[in-house]
mmCIF file with all atom_site columns, C-alpha atoms in Angstrom:
data_model
loop_
_atom_site.group_PDB
_atom_site.id
_atom_site.type_symbol
_atom_site.label_atom_id
_atom_site.label_alt_id
_atom_site.label_comp_id
_atom_site.label_asym_id
_atom_site.label_entity_id
_atom_site.label_seq_id
_atom_site.pdbx_PDB_ins_code
_atom_site.Cartn_x
_atom_site.Cartn_y
_atom_site.Cartn_z
_atom_site.occupancy
_atom_site.B_iso_or_equiv
_atom_site.pdbx_formal_charge
_atom_site.auth_seq_id
_atom_site.auth_comp_id
_atom_site.auth_asym_id
_atom_site.auth_atom_id
_atom_site.pdbx_PDB_model_num
ATOM 1   C CA . GLN A 1 1   ? 3.946   10.315  -0.489 1.00 0.00 ? 1211 GLN A CA 1
ATOM 2   C CA . VAL A 1 2   ? 3.039   9.887   3.187  1.00 0.00 ? 1212 VAL A CA 1
ATOM 3   C CA . GLN A 1 3   ? 5.475   9.593   6.057  1.00 0.00 ? 1213 GLN A CA 1
ATOM 4   C CA . LEU A 1 4   ? 4.439   7.985   9.333  1.00 0.00 ? 1214 LEU A CA 1
ATOM 5   C CA . VAL A 1 5   ? 6.279   7.970   12.657 1.00 0.00 ? 1215 VAL A CA 1
ATOM 6   C CA . GLU A 1 6   ? 4.996   5.887   15.577 1.00 0.00 ? 1216 GLU A CA 1
ATOM 7   C CA . SER A 1 7   ? 5.709   6.266   19.271 1.00 0.00 ? 1217 SER A CA 1
ATOM 8   C CA . GLY A 1 8   ? 4.353   5.102   22.586 1.00 0.00 ? 1218 GLY A CA 1
ATOM 9   C CA . GLY A 1 9   ? 5.024   1.385   22.750 1.00 0.00 ? 1219 GLY A CA 1
ATOM 10  C CA . GLY A 1 10  ? 6.371   -0.331  25.831 1.00 0.00 ? 1220 GLY A CA 1
ATOM 11  C CA . LEU A 1 11  ? 5.870   -2.958  28.501 1.00 0.00 ? 1221 LEU A CA 1
ATOM 12  C CA . VAL A 1 12  ? 2.665   -3.116  30.503 1.00 0.00 ? 1222 VAL A CA 1
ATOM 13  C CA . GLN A 1 13  ? 0.959   -5.632  32.751 1.00 0.00 ? 1223 GLN A CA 1
ATOM 14  C CA . ALA A 1 14  ? -2.208  -7.399  31.701 1.00 0.00 ? 1224 ALA A CA 1
ATOM 15  C CA . GLY A 1 15  ? -5.221  -5.208  32.338 1.00 0.00 ? 1225 GLY A CA 1
ATOM 16  C CA . GLY A 1 16  ? -3.189  -2.049  31.867 1.00 0.00 ? 1226 GLY A CA 1
ATOM 17  C CA . SER A 1 17  ? -3.291  0.656   29.224 1.00 0.00 ? 1227 SER A CA 1
ATOM 18  C CA . LEU A 1 18  ? -1.018  2.202   26.626 1.00 0.00 ? 1228 LEU A CA 1
ATOM 19  C CA . ARG A 1 19  ? -1.469  4.915   24.043 1.00 0.00 ? 1229 ARG A CA 1
ATOM 20  C CA . LEU A 1 20  ? 0.260   4.785   20.686 1.00 0.00 ? 1230 LEU A CA 1
ATOM 21  C CA . SER A 1 21  ? 0.782   7.854   18.533 1.00 0.00 ? 1231 SER A CA 1
ATOM 22  C CA . CYS A 1 22  ? 1.402   8.164   14.821 1.00 0.00 ? 1232 CYS A CA 1
ATOM 23  C CA . ALA A 1 23  ? 2.453   11.476  13.332 1.00 0.00 ? 1233 ALA A CA 1
ATOM 24  C CA . ALA A 1 24  ? 1.717   11.852  9.635  1.00 0.00 ? 1234 ALA A CA 1
ATOM 25  C CA . SER A 1 25  ? 3.326   14.153  7.101  1.00 0.00 ? 1235 SER A CA 1
ATOM 26  C CA . GLY A 1 26  ? 3.405   14.614  3.359  1.00 0.00 ? 1236 GLY A CA 1
ATOM 27  C CA . ARG A 1 27  ? 1.410   16.626  0.904  1.00 0.00 ? 1237 ARG A CA 1
ATOM 28  C CA . THR A 1 28  ? -1.548  14.257  0.581  1.00 0.00 ? 1238 THR A CA 1
ATOM 29  C CA . PHE A 1 29  ? -1.777  12.436  3.919  1.00 0.00 ? 1239 PHE A CA 1
ATOM 30  C CA . SER A 1 30  ? -5.092  14.082  4.867  1.00 0.00 ? 1240 SER A CA 1
ATOM 31  C CA . SER A 1 31  ? -6.819  12.462  1.891  1.00 0.00 ? 1241 SER A CA 1
ATOM 32  C CA . TYR A 1 32  ? -5.961  9.006   3.219  1.00 0.00 ? 1242 TYR A CA 1
ATOM 33  C CA . ALA A 1 33  ? -7.280  6.779   5.925  1.00 0.00 ? 1243 ALA A CA 1
ATOM 34  C CA . GLN A 1 34  ? -4.856  5.939   8.683  1.00 0.00 ? 1244 GLN A CA 1
ATOM 35  C CA . GLY A 1 35  ? -4.785  2.748   10.628 1.00 0.00 ? 1245 GLY A CA 1
ATOM 36  C CA . TRP A 1 36  ? -2.959  0.432   12.970 1.00 0.00 ? 1246 TRP A CA 1
ATOM 37  C CA . PHE A 1 37  ? -1.838  -3.084  12.254 1.00 0.00 ? 1247 PHE A CA 1
ATOM 38  C CA . ARG A 1 38  ? 0.074   -5.501  14.450 1.00 0.00 ? 1248 ARG A CA 1
ATOM 39  C CA . GLN A 1 39  ? 2.291   -8.512  13.973 1.00 0.00 ? 1249 GLN A CA 1
ATOM 40  C CA . ALA A 1 40  ? 3.069   -11.022 16.682 1.00 0.00 ? 1250 ALA A CA 1
ATOM 41  C CA . PRO A 1 41  ? 6.024   -13.426 16.426 1.00 0.00 ? 1251 PRO A CA 1
ATOM 42  C CA . GLY A 1 42  ? 5.250   -16.235 14.027 1.00 0.00 ? 1252 GLY A CA 1
ATOM 43  C CA . LYS A 1 43  ? 1.954   -14.702 12.949 1.00 0.00 ? 1253 LYS A CA 1
ATOM 44  C CA . GLU A 1 44  ? 0.759   -12.699 9.991  1.00 0.00 ? 1254 GLU A CA 1
ATOM 45  C CA . ARG A 1 45  ? 0.256   -8.969  10.209 1.00 0.00 ? 1255 ARG A CA 1
ATOM 46  C CA . GLU A 1 46  ? -3.350  -8.176  11.157 1.00 0.00 ? 1256 GLU A CA 1
ATOM 47  C CA . PHE A 1 47  ? -5.514  -5.091  11.004 1.00 0.00 ? 1257 PHE A CA 1
ATOM 48  C CA . VAL A 1 48  ? -6.385  -3.501  14.349 1.00 0.00 ? 1258 VAL A CA 1
ATOM 49  C CA . ALA A 1 49  ? -8.215  -0.212  13.720 1.00 0.00 ? 1259 ALA A CA 1
ATOM 50  C CA . GLY A 1 50  ? -8.539  2.583   11.181 1.00 0.00 ? 1260 GLY A CA 1
ATOM 51  C CA . ILE A 1 51  ? -9.847  6.128   10.900 1.00 0.00 ? 1261 ILE A CA 1
ATOM 52  C CA . SER A 1 52  ? -10.576 8.465   8.014  1.00 0.00 ? 1262 SER A CA 1
ATOM 53  C CA . TRP A 1 53  ? -8.938  11.875  8.112  1.00 0.00 ? 1263 TRP A CA 1
ATOM 54  C CA . THR A 1 54  ? -11.808 13.396  6.133  1.00 0.00 ? 1264 THR A CA 1
ATOM 55  C CA . SER A 1 55  ? -14.937 11.806  7.624  1.00 0.00 ? 1265 SER A CA 1
ATOM 56  C CA . GLY A 1 56  ? -13.715 10.537  10.983 1.00 0.00 ? 1266 GLY A CA 1
ATOM 57  C CA . GLU A 1 57  ? -15.164 7.105   10.203 1.00 0.00 ? 1267 GLU A CA 1
ATOM 58  C CA . THR A 1 58  ? -13.624 4.420   12.385 1.00 0.00 ? 1268 THR A CA 1
ATOM 59  C CA . TYR A 1 59  ? -13.309 0.672   11.930 1.00 0.00 ? 1269 TYR A CA 1
ATOM 60  C CA . TYR A 1 60  ? -12.086 -1.982  14.366 1.00 0.00 ? 1270 TYR A CA 1
ATOM 61  C CA . SER A 1 61  ? -11.189 -5.626  14.290 1.00 0.00 ? 1271 SER A CA 1
ATOM 62  C CA . ASP A 1 62  ? -13.408 -7.809  16.445 1.00 0.00 ? 1272 ASP A CA 1
ATOM 63  C CA . SER A 1 63  ? -10.448 -8.736  18.654 1.00 0.00 ? 1273 SER A CA 1
ATOM 64  C CA . VAL A 1 64  ? -10.019 -5.177  19.942 1.00 0.00 ? 1274 VAL A CA 1
ATOM 65  C CA . LYS A 1 65  ? -13.516 -3.731  19.685 1.00 0.00 ? 1275 LYS A CA 1
ATOM 66  C CA . GLY A 1 66  ? -14.582 -2.254  23.008 1.00 0.00 ? 1276 GLY A CA 1
ATOM 67  C CA . ARG A 1 67  ? -11.019 -2.175  24.357 1.00 0.00 ? 1277 ARG A CA 1
ATOM 68  C CA . PHE A 1 68  ? -9.132  -0.028  21.850 1.00 0.00 ? 1278 PHE A CA 1
ATOM 69  C CA . THR A 1 69  ? -10.080 3.427   20.590 1.00 0.00 ? 1279 THR A CA 1
ATOM 70  C CA . ILE A 1 70  ? -8.622  5.155   17.554 1.00 0.00 ? 1280 ILE A CA 1
ATOM 71  C CA . SER A 1 71  ? -8.781  8.934   17.324 1.00 0.00 ? 1281 SER A CA 1
ATOM 72  C CA . LYS A 1 72  ? -7.150  11.823  15.492 1.00 0.00 ? 1282 LYS A CA 1
ATOM 73  C CA . ASP A 1 73  ? -5.919  15.297  16.235 1.00 0.00 ? 1283 ASP A CA 1
ATOM 74  C CA . ASP A 1 74  ? -6.174  17.360  13.069 1.00 0.00 ? 1284 ASP A CA 1
ATOM 75  C CA . ALA A 1 75  ? -4.078  20.194  14.471 1.00 0.00 ? 1285 ALA A CA 1
ATOM 76  C CA . LYS A 1 76  ? -1.193  17.836  15.233 1.00 0.00 ? 1286 LYS A CA 1
ATOM 77  C CA . ASN A 1 77  ? -1.597  15.578  12.196 1.00 0.00 ? 1287 ASN A CA 1
ATOM 78  C CA . THR A 1 78  ? -1.515  12.696  14.635 1.00 0.00 ? 1288 THR A CA 1
ATOM 79  C CA . VAL A 1 79  ? -3.584  9.544   15.056 1.00 0.00 ? 1289 VAL A CA 1
ATOM 80  C CA . TYR A 1 80  ? -3.768  7.794   18.421 1.00 0.00 ? 1290 TYR A CA 1
ATOM 81  C CA . LEU A 1 81  ? -4.567  4.267   19.491 1.00 0.00 ? 1291 LEU A CA 1
ATOM 82  C CA . GLN A 1 82  ? -5.728  4.086   23.091 1.00 0.00 ? 1292 GLN A CA 1
ATOM 83  C CA . MET A 1 83  ? -5.400  0.509   24.271 1.00 0.00 ? 1293 MET A CA 1
ATOM 84  C CA . ASN A 1 84  ? -7.199  -0.490  27.465 1.00 0.00 ? 1294 ASN A CA 1
ATOM 85  C CA . SER A 1 85  ? -7.690  -3.825  29.210 1.00 0.00 ? 1295 SER A CA 1
ATOM 86  C CA . LEU A 1 86  ? -4.587  -5.149  27.508 1.00 0.00 ? 1296 LEU A CA 1
ATOM 87  C CA . LYS A 1 87  ? -4.080  -8.890  27.273 1.00 0.00 ? 1297 LYS A CA 1
ATOM 88  C CA . PRO A 1 88  ? -0.899  -10.922 26.732 1.00 0.00 ? 1298 PRO A CA 1
ATOM 89  C CA . GLU A 1 89  ? -2.210  -11.822 23.290 1.00 0.00 ? 1299 GLU A CA 1
ATOM 90  C CA . ASP A 1 90  ? -2.049  -8.136  22.349 1.00 0.00 ? 1300 ASP A CA 1
ATOM 91  C CA . THR A 1 91  ? 1.741   -8.420  22.437 1.00 0.00 ? 1301 THR A CA 1
ATOM 92  C CA . ALA A 1 92  ? 3.077   -7.512  18.993 1.00 0.00 ? 1302 ALA A CA 1
ATOM 93  C CA . VAL A 1 93  ? 4.880   -4.927  16.931 1.00 0.00 ? 1303 VAL A CA 1
ATOM 94  C CA . TYR A 1 94  ? 2.303   -2.282  16.095 1.00 0.00 ? 1304 TYR A CA 1
ATOM 95  C CA . TYR A 1 95  ? 2.544   -0.490  12.767 1.00 0.00 ? 1305 TYR A CA 1
ATOM 96  C CA . CYS A 1 96  ? 0.902   2.705   11.672 1.00 0.00 ? 1306 CYS A CA 1
ATOM 97  C CA . ALA A 1 97  ? -0.270  2.683   8.059  1.00 0.00 ? 1307 ALA A CA 1
ATOM 98  C CA . ALA A 1 98  ? -2.069  4.850   5.513  1.00 0.00 ? 1308 ALA A CA 1
ATOM 99  C CA . GLY A 1 99  ? -4.348  3.807   2.696  1.00 0.00 ? 1309 GLY A CA 1
ATOM 100 C CA . PRO A 1 100 ? -7.135  5.058   0.459  1.00 0.00 ? 1310 PRO A CA 1
ATOM 101 C CA . LEU A 1 101 ? -10.115 3.785   2.489  1.00 0.00 ? 1311 LEU A CA 1
ATOM 102 C CA . VAL A 1 102 ? -10.575 2.876   6.136  1.00 0.00 ? 1312 VAL A CA 1
ATOM 103 C CA . ARG A 1 103 ? -12.044 -0.574  5.441  1.00 0.00 ? 1313 ARG A CA 1
ATOM 104 C CA . ALA A 1 104 ? -9.841  -1.451  2.452  1.00 0.00 ? 1314 ALA A CA 1
ATOM 105 C CA . ILE A 1 105 ? -7.438  -3.358  4.658  1.00 0.00 ? 1315 ILE A CA 1
ATOM 106 C CA . ARG A 1 106 ? -5.353  -4.783  1.823  1.00 0.00 ? 1316 ARG A CA 1
ATOM 107 C CA . LYS A 1 107 ? -4.819  -1.385  0.231  1.00 0.00 ? 1317 LYS A CA 1
ATOM 108 C CA . TYR A 1 108 ? -2.886  0.279   3.026  1.00 0.00 ? 1318 TYR A CA 1
ATOM 109 C CA . GLU A 1 109 ? 0.343   1.246   1.279  1.00 0.00 ? 1319 GLU A CA 1
ATOM 110 C CA . TYR A 1 110 ? 2.391   3.521   3.510  1.00 0.00 ? 1320 TYR A CA 1
ATOM 111 C CA . TRP A 1 111 ? 3.927   2.143   6.687  1.00 0.00 ? 1321 TRP A CA 1
ATOM 112 C CA . GLY A 1 112 ? 5.718   3.372   9.767  1.00 0.00 ? 1322 GLY A CA 1
ATOM 113 C CA . GLN A 1 113 ? 8.689   1.643   11.323 1.00 0.00 ? 1323 GLN A CA 1
ATOM 114 C CA . GLY A 1 114 ? 6.711   -0.114  14.046 1.00 0.00 ? 1324 GLY A CA 1
ATOM 115 C CA . THR A 1 115 ? 6.681   0.060   17.823 1.00 0.00 ? 1325 THR A CA 1
ATOM 116 C CA . GLN A 1 116 ? 6.819   -2.873  20.242 1.00 0.00 ? 1326 GLN A CA 1
ATOM 117 C CA . VAL A 1 117 ? 4.001   -3.492  22.693 1.00 0.00 ? 1327 VAL A CA 1
ATOM 118 C CA . THR A 1 118 ? 4.557   -6.198  25.290 1.00 0.00 ? 1328 THR A CA 1
ATOM 119 C CA . VAL A 1 119 ? 1.843   -7.236  27.738 1.00 0.00 ? 1329 VAL A CA 1
ATOM 120 C CA . SER A 1 120 ? 2.996   -9.379  30.642 1.00 0.00 ? 1330 SER A CA 1
ATOM 121 C CA . SER A 1 121 ? 0.697   -11.809 32.427 1.00 0.00 ? 1331 SER A CA 1
#
């Protein structure tokens, strides 16, 4: 079992930055990949970025590549999503998730409660 707790959402102007945090706990969380998904109103949940706790491999969706950076702090059991050059279309509820492989997007099985990110134009 893996528990995930997100923080760091908020309201920011277009072009600004935010950093999301996701603290992981549970006996086996370090054997998982951890990622971020987002869901905008009226849209399906989409993958944003992922990172492997063991290898550090990262994977990004094309829509955020070059603007967002995912990283981890092993000592704090925390994964971060640094979001730069934010656009109004980045507005969504962002969810932290854990799954067996970074790129196996449909196999993420543990989810946090979500945190709202709103980008104003």
